[in-house]
C-alpha positions as semicolon CSV with decimal commas, in nm:
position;residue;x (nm);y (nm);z (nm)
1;X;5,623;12,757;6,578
2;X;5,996;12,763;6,793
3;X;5,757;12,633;7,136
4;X;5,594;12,404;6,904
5;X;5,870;12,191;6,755
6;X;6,082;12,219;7,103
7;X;5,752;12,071;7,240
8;X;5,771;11,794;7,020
9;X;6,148;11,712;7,032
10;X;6,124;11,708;7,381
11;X;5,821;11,432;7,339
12;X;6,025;11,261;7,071
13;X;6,330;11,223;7,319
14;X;6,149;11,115;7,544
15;X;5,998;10,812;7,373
16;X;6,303;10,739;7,271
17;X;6,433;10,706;7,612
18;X;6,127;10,505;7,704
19;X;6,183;10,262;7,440
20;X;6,533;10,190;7,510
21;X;6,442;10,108;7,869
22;X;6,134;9,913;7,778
23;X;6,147;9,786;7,418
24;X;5,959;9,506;7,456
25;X;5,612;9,780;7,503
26;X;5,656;9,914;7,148
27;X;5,741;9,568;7,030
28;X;5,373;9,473;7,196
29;X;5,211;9,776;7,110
30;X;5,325;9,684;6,699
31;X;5,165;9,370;6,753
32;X;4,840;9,479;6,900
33;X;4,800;9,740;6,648
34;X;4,854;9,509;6,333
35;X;4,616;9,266;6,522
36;X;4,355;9,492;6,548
37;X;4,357;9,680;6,287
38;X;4,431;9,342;5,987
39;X;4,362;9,043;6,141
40;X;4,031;9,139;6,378
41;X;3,800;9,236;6,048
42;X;3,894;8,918;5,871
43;X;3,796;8,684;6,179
44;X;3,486;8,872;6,208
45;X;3,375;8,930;5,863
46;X;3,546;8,654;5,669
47;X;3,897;8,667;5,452
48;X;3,968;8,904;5,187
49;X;3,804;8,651;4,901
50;X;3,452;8,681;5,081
51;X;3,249;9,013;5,087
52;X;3,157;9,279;4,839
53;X;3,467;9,239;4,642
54;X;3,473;9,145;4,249
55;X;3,288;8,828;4,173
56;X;3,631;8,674;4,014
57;X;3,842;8,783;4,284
58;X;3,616;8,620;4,543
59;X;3,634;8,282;4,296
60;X;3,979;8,297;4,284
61;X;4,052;8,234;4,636
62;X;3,979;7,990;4,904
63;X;3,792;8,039;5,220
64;X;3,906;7,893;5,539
65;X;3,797;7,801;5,829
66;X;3,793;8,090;6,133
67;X;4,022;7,824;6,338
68;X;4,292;7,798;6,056
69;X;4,268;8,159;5,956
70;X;4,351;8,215;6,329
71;X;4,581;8,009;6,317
72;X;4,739;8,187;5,961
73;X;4,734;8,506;6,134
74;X;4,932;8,418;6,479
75;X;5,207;8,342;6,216
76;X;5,178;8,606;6,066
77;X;5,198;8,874;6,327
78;X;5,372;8,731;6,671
79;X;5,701;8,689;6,467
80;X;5,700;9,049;6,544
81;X;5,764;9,060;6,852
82;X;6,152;8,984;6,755
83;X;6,176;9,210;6,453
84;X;6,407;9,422;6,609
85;X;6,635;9,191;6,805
86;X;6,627;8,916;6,547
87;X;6,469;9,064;6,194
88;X;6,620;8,809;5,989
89;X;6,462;8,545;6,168
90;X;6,130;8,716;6,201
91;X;6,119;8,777;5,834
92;X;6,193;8,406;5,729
93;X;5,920;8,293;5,993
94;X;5,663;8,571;5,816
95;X;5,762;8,450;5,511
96;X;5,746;8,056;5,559
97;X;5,373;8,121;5,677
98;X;5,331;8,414;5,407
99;X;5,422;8,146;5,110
100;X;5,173;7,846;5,325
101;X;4,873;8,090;5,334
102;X;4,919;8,155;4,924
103;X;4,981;7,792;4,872
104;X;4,641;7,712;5,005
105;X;4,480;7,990;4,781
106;X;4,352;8,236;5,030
107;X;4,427;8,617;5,098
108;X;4,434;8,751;5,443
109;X;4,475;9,134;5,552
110;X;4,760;9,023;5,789
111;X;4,979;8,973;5,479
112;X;5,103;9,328;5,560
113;X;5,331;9,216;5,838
114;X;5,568;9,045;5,531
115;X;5,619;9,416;5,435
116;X;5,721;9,503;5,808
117;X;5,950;9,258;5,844
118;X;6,120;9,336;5,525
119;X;6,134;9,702;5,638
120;X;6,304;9,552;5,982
121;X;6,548;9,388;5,836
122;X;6,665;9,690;5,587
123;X;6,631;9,922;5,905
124;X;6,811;9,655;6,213
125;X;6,954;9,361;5,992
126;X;7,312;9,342;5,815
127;X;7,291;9,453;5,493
128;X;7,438;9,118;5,372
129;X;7,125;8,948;5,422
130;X;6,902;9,175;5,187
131;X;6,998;9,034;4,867
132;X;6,838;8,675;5,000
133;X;6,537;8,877;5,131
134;X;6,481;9,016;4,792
135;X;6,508;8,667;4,663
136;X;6,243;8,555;4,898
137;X;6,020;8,830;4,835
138;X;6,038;8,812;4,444
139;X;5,889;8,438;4,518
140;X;5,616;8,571;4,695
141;X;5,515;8,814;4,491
142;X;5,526;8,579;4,162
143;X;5,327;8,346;4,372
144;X;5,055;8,628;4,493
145;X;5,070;8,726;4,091
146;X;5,012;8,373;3,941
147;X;4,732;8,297;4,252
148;X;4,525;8,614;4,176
149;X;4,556;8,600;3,805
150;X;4,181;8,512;3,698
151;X;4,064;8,835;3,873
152;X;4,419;9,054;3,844
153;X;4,618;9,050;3,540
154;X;4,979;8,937;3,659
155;X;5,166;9,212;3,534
156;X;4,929;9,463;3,751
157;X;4,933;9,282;4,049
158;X;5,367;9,216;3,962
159;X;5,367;9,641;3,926
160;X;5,176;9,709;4,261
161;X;5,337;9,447;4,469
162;X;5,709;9,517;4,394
163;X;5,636;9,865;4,441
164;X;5,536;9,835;4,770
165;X;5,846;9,625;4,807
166;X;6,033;9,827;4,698
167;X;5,920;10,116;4,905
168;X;5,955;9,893;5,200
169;X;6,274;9,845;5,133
170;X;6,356;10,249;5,049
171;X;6,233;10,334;5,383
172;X;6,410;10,111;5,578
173;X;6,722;10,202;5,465
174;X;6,667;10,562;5,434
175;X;6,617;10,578;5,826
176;X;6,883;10,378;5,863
177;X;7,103;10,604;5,699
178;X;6,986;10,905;5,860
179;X;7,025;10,771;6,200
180;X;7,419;10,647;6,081
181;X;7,432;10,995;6,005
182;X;7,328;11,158;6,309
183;X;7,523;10,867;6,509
184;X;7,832;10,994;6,362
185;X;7,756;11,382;6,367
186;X;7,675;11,350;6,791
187;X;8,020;11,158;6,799
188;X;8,202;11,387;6,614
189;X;8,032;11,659;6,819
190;X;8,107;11,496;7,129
191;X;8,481;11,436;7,012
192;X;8,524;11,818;6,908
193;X;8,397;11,904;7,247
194;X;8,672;11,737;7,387
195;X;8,975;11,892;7,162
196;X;8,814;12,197;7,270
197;X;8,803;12,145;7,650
198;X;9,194;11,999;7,573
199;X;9,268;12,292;7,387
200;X;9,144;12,518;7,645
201;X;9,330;12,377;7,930
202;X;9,668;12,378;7,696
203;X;9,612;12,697;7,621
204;X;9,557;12,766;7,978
205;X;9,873;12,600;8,122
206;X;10,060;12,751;7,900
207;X;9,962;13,114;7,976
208;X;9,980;13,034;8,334
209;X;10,353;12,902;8,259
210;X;10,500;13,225;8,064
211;X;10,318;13,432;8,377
212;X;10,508;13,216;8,618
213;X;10,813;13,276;8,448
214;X;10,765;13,681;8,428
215;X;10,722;13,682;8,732
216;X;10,952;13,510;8,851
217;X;11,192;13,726;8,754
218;X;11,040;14,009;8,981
219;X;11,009;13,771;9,271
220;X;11,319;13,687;9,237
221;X;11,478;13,968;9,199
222;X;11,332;14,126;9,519
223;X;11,454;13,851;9,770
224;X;11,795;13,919;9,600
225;X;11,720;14,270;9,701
226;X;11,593;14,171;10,037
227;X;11,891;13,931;10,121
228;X;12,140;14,245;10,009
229;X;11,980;14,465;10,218
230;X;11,954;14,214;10,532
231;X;12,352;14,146;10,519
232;X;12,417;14,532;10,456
233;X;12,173;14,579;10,760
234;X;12,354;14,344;10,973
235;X;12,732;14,473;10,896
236;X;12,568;14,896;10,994
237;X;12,379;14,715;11,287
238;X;12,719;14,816;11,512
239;X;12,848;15,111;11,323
240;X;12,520;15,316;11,210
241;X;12,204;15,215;11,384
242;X;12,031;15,441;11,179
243;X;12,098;15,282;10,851
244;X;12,023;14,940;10,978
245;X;11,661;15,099;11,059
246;X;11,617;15,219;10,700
247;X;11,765;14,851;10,553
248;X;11,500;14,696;10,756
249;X;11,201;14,915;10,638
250;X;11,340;14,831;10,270
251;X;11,349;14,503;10,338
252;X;10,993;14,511;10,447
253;X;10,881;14,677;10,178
254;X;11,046;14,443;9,932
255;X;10,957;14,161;10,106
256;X;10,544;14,265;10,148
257;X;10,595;14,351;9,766
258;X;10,706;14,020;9,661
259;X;10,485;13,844;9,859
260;X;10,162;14,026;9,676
261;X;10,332;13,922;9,389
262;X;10,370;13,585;9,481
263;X;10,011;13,528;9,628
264;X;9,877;13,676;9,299
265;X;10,066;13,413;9,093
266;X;9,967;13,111;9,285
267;X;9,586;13,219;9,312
268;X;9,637;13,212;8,914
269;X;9,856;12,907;8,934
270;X;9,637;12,676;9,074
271;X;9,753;12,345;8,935
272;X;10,111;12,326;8,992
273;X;10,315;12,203;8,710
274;X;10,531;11,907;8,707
275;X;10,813;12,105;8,420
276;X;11,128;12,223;8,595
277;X;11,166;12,616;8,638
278;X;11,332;12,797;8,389
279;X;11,669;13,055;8,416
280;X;11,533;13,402;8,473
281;X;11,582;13,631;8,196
282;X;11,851;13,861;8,257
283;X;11,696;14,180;8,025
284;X;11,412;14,373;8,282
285;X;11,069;14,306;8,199
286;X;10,882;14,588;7,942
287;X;10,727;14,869;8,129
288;X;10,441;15,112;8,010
289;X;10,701;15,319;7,915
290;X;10,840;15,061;7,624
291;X;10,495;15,109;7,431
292;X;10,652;15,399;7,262
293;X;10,917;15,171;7,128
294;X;10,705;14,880;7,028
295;X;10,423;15,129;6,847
296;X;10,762;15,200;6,665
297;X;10,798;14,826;6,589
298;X;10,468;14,789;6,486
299;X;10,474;15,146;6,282
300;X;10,741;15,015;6,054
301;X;10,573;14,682;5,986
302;X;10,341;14,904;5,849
303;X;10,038;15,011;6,062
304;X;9,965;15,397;6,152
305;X;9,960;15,402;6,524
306;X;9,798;15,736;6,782
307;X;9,957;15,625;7,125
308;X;9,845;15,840;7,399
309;X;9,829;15,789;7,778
310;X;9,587;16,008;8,072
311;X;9,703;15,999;8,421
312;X;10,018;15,892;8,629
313;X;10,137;15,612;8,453
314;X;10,463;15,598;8,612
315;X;10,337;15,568;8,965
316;X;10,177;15,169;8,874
317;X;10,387;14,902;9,015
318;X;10,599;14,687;8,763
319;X;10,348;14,404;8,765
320;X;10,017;14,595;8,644
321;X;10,299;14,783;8,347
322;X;10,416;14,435;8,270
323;X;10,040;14,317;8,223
324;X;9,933;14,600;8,030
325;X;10,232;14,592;7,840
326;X;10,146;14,252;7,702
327;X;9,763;14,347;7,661
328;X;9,851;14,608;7,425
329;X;10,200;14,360;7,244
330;X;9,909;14,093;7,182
331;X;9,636;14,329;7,118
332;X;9,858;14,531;6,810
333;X;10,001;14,171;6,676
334;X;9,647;14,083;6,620
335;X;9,563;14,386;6,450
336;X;9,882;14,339;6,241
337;X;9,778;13,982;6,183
338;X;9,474;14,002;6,043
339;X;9,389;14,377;5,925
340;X;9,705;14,380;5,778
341;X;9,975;14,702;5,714
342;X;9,771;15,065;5,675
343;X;9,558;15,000;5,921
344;X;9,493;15,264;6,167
345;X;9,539;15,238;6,524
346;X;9,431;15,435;6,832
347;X;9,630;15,335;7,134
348;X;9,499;15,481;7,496
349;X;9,645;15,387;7,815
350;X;9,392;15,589;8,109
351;X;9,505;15,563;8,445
352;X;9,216;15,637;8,699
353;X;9,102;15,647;9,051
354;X;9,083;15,254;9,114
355;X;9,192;15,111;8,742
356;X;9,405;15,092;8,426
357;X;9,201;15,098;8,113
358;X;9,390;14,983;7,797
359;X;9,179;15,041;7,497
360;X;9,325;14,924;7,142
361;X;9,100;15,018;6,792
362;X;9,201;15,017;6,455
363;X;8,989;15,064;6,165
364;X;9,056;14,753;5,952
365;X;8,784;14,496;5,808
366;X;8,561;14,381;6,066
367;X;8,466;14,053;5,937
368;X;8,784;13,904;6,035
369;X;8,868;13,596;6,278
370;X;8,826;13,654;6,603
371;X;9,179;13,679;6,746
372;X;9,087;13,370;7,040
373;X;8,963;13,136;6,700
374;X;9,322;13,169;6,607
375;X;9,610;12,933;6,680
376;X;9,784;13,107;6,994
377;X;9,421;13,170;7,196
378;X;9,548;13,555;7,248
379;X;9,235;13,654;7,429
380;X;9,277;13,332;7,653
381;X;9,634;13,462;7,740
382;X;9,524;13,840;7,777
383;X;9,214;13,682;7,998
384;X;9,479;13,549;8,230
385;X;9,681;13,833;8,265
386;X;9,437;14,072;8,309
387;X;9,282;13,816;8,616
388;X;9,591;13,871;8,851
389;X;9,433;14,264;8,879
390;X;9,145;14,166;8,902
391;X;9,032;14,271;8,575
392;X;8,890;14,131;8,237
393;X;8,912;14,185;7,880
394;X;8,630;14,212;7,557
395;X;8,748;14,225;7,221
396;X;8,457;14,236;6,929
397;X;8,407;14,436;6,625
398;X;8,405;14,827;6,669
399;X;8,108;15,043;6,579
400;X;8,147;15,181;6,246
401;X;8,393;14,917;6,158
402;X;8,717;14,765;6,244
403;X;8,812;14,623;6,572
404;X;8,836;14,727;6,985
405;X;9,010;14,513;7,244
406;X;8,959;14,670;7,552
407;X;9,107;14,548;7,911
408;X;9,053;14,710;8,246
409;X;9,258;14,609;8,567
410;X;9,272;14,689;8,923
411;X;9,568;14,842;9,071
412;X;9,365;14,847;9,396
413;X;9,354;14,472;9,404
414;X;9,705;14,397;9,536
415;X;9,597;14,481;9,819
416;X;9,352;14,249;9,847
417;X;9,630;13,972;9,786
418;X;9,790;13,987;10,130
């Protein structure tokens, strides 16, 4: 059944297209139809009046000739051709002819097209101009009444007639208001696809600021390092060559470490921002070893947290801490946020061969928002960070309950940033 209606959507859309490159072809085609299917049996087998109908019925009307019924009928159905683009005007021109053609006391299948164009004008028209196509269309149908009264009683033919205009009239407006409705639901979609693409790029830029600034400070603080040891270098050039040797292999150590750092921030960076830079901040940047203090934080807010770590830890540079740092600060705020205190937590930091795994689970509901629906786009920001190791992070509900963010990063990949 899925293949099916895809199948058909995909024709529908289609069509759709077609007509709004080529509207005059349906426009025809309407025409054509109405023609062949009303006005053909008349001019071959006579008006409505002649035939096997009720003796009465065929006394009560007139029979005209097949030029003037031709005539009648051309009226009746090439107004519309315009029903769309004009359906006021194609109505009044049905309706002028409509009103003729009962005047001179003869029926003709064709009448239908009066019904069309008053379904036009509910569906394309302004609303405005309803209430004077009701008018006109109550005439009508008194006149059709009062003409086929010796074989009809009025209030029949009144009952049948004004349903059908009425139902006209339902379904014209009931497809206008569905396609209003879907109108505004593909703007609004189209307009909340937009604040999301905005939001994403804030979000974005501002994750890509607060890394600038963090690591600033370490850039920063390594030319000062590098400029120290260049003037102690030159002063023990003279006195103790072999000193001035070891400031200059500092110096290029420093130096090829900041400049992994830097590469790494501007392969992140890749829009460069137009805000002025910021003071560094004088307190160091957290390290791995500060979890300890902030499951502390967290523990008296309320949550139980199991912090363990597997491998050399100490040995990662300060960057890779500093990222994993705020992997596992964002990761236990969300858990805070939205599982709320009691919670349990399970904390692992595993060092191995060629990455850093950082793997946060706590037991709490599972049903809650995810933490990147939330004001703050934490996994956006934890995304980011993890990207300057070359790494990535999931976060979805755990098995059994509660909730895992898990991030894995790539010590390795400094390297590859020289």
């Amino acid at each position: 059944m899925g293949p099916l209606v895809a199948r058909f959507s995909r024709g529908g859309q289609r069509l759709r297209q077609a007509d709004r490159n080529r509207p005059w072809v349906l426009d025809t085609a309407v025409v054509v139809l109405v023609f062949l299917v009303f006005c053909l049996p008349d001019l071959l087998h006579g008006g409505v009046g002649d035939g096997d109908g009720p003796r009465r019925f065929r006394l009560a009307l007139t029979r005209l000739p097949p030029v003037a019924m031709l005539l009648l009928q051309v009226g009746l159905v090439l107004p519309l051709l315009w029903r769309r683009r004009r359906p006021m005007a194609a109505f009044g021109a049905i309706a002028v002819v409509f009103v003729l053609q009962w005047s001179l006391g003869t029926a003709l299948r064709a009448d239908v097209t009066l019904f069309i164009a008053l379904y036009s004008l509910a569906l394309h028209g302004r609303l405005r101009r309803l209430p004077w196509a009701c008018g006109v269309m109550a005439g009508a149908v008194v006149l059709v009444a009062v003409r086929g009264s010796a074989a009809v009683s009025v209030w029949d033919a009144l009952f049948f007639l004004l349903s059908t205009v009425i139902a006209a009239l339902a379904l014209g407006l009931m497809i206008r208001i569905r396609r209003a409705q879907l109108a505004g639901l593909r703007e609004r979609a189209a307009r909340l696809e937009i604040e999301r693409d905005q939001r994403s790029r804030l979000a974005t830029a501002t994750e890509r600021a607060r890394v600038a600034r963090e690591m600033h400070d370490i850039v920063g603080h390594n030319l000062a390092v590098m400029i120290t040891l260049a003037d102690a270098g030159l002063y023990a050039t003279d006195t103790a060559p072999d000193r001035g040797k070891e400031a200059l292999r500092l110096i290029g150590d420093t130096g090829r470490t900041a400049l992994g750092e830097l590469r790494r921030v501007l392969g992140v960076l890749r829009e460069a921002s137009a805000a002025p830079a910021t003071a560094p901040e004088l307190s160091p940047q957290p390290a791995l070893v500060d979890i300890e203090e902030l499951c502390d934080g967290v523990r008296l807010a309320g949550l139980e947290v199991v912090y363990r770590t597997v491998g050399e830890v100490d040995g990662l540079d300060r960057g890779i801490q500093l990222t994993a740092y705020r992997i596992v600060q964002e990761a236990l705020t969300n858990t805070l946020k939205h599982a709320g205190a009691g919670t349990r937590v399970t904390l692992s930091v595993i060092v191995e061969d060629t990455r850093l795994v950082v793997r946060v689970r706590d037991d709490g509901p599972a049903g809650r928002p995810e933490p990147w629906i939330e004001e703050g786009h934490g996994l956006v920001g934890m995304r980011e960070r993890a990207a300057l190791y070359g790494g990535d992070v999931s976060a979805g509900p755990a098995a059994g309950g509660g909730w895992t963010v898990e991030a894995t990063l790539h010590p390795a990949s400094r390297a590859g940033a020289r």
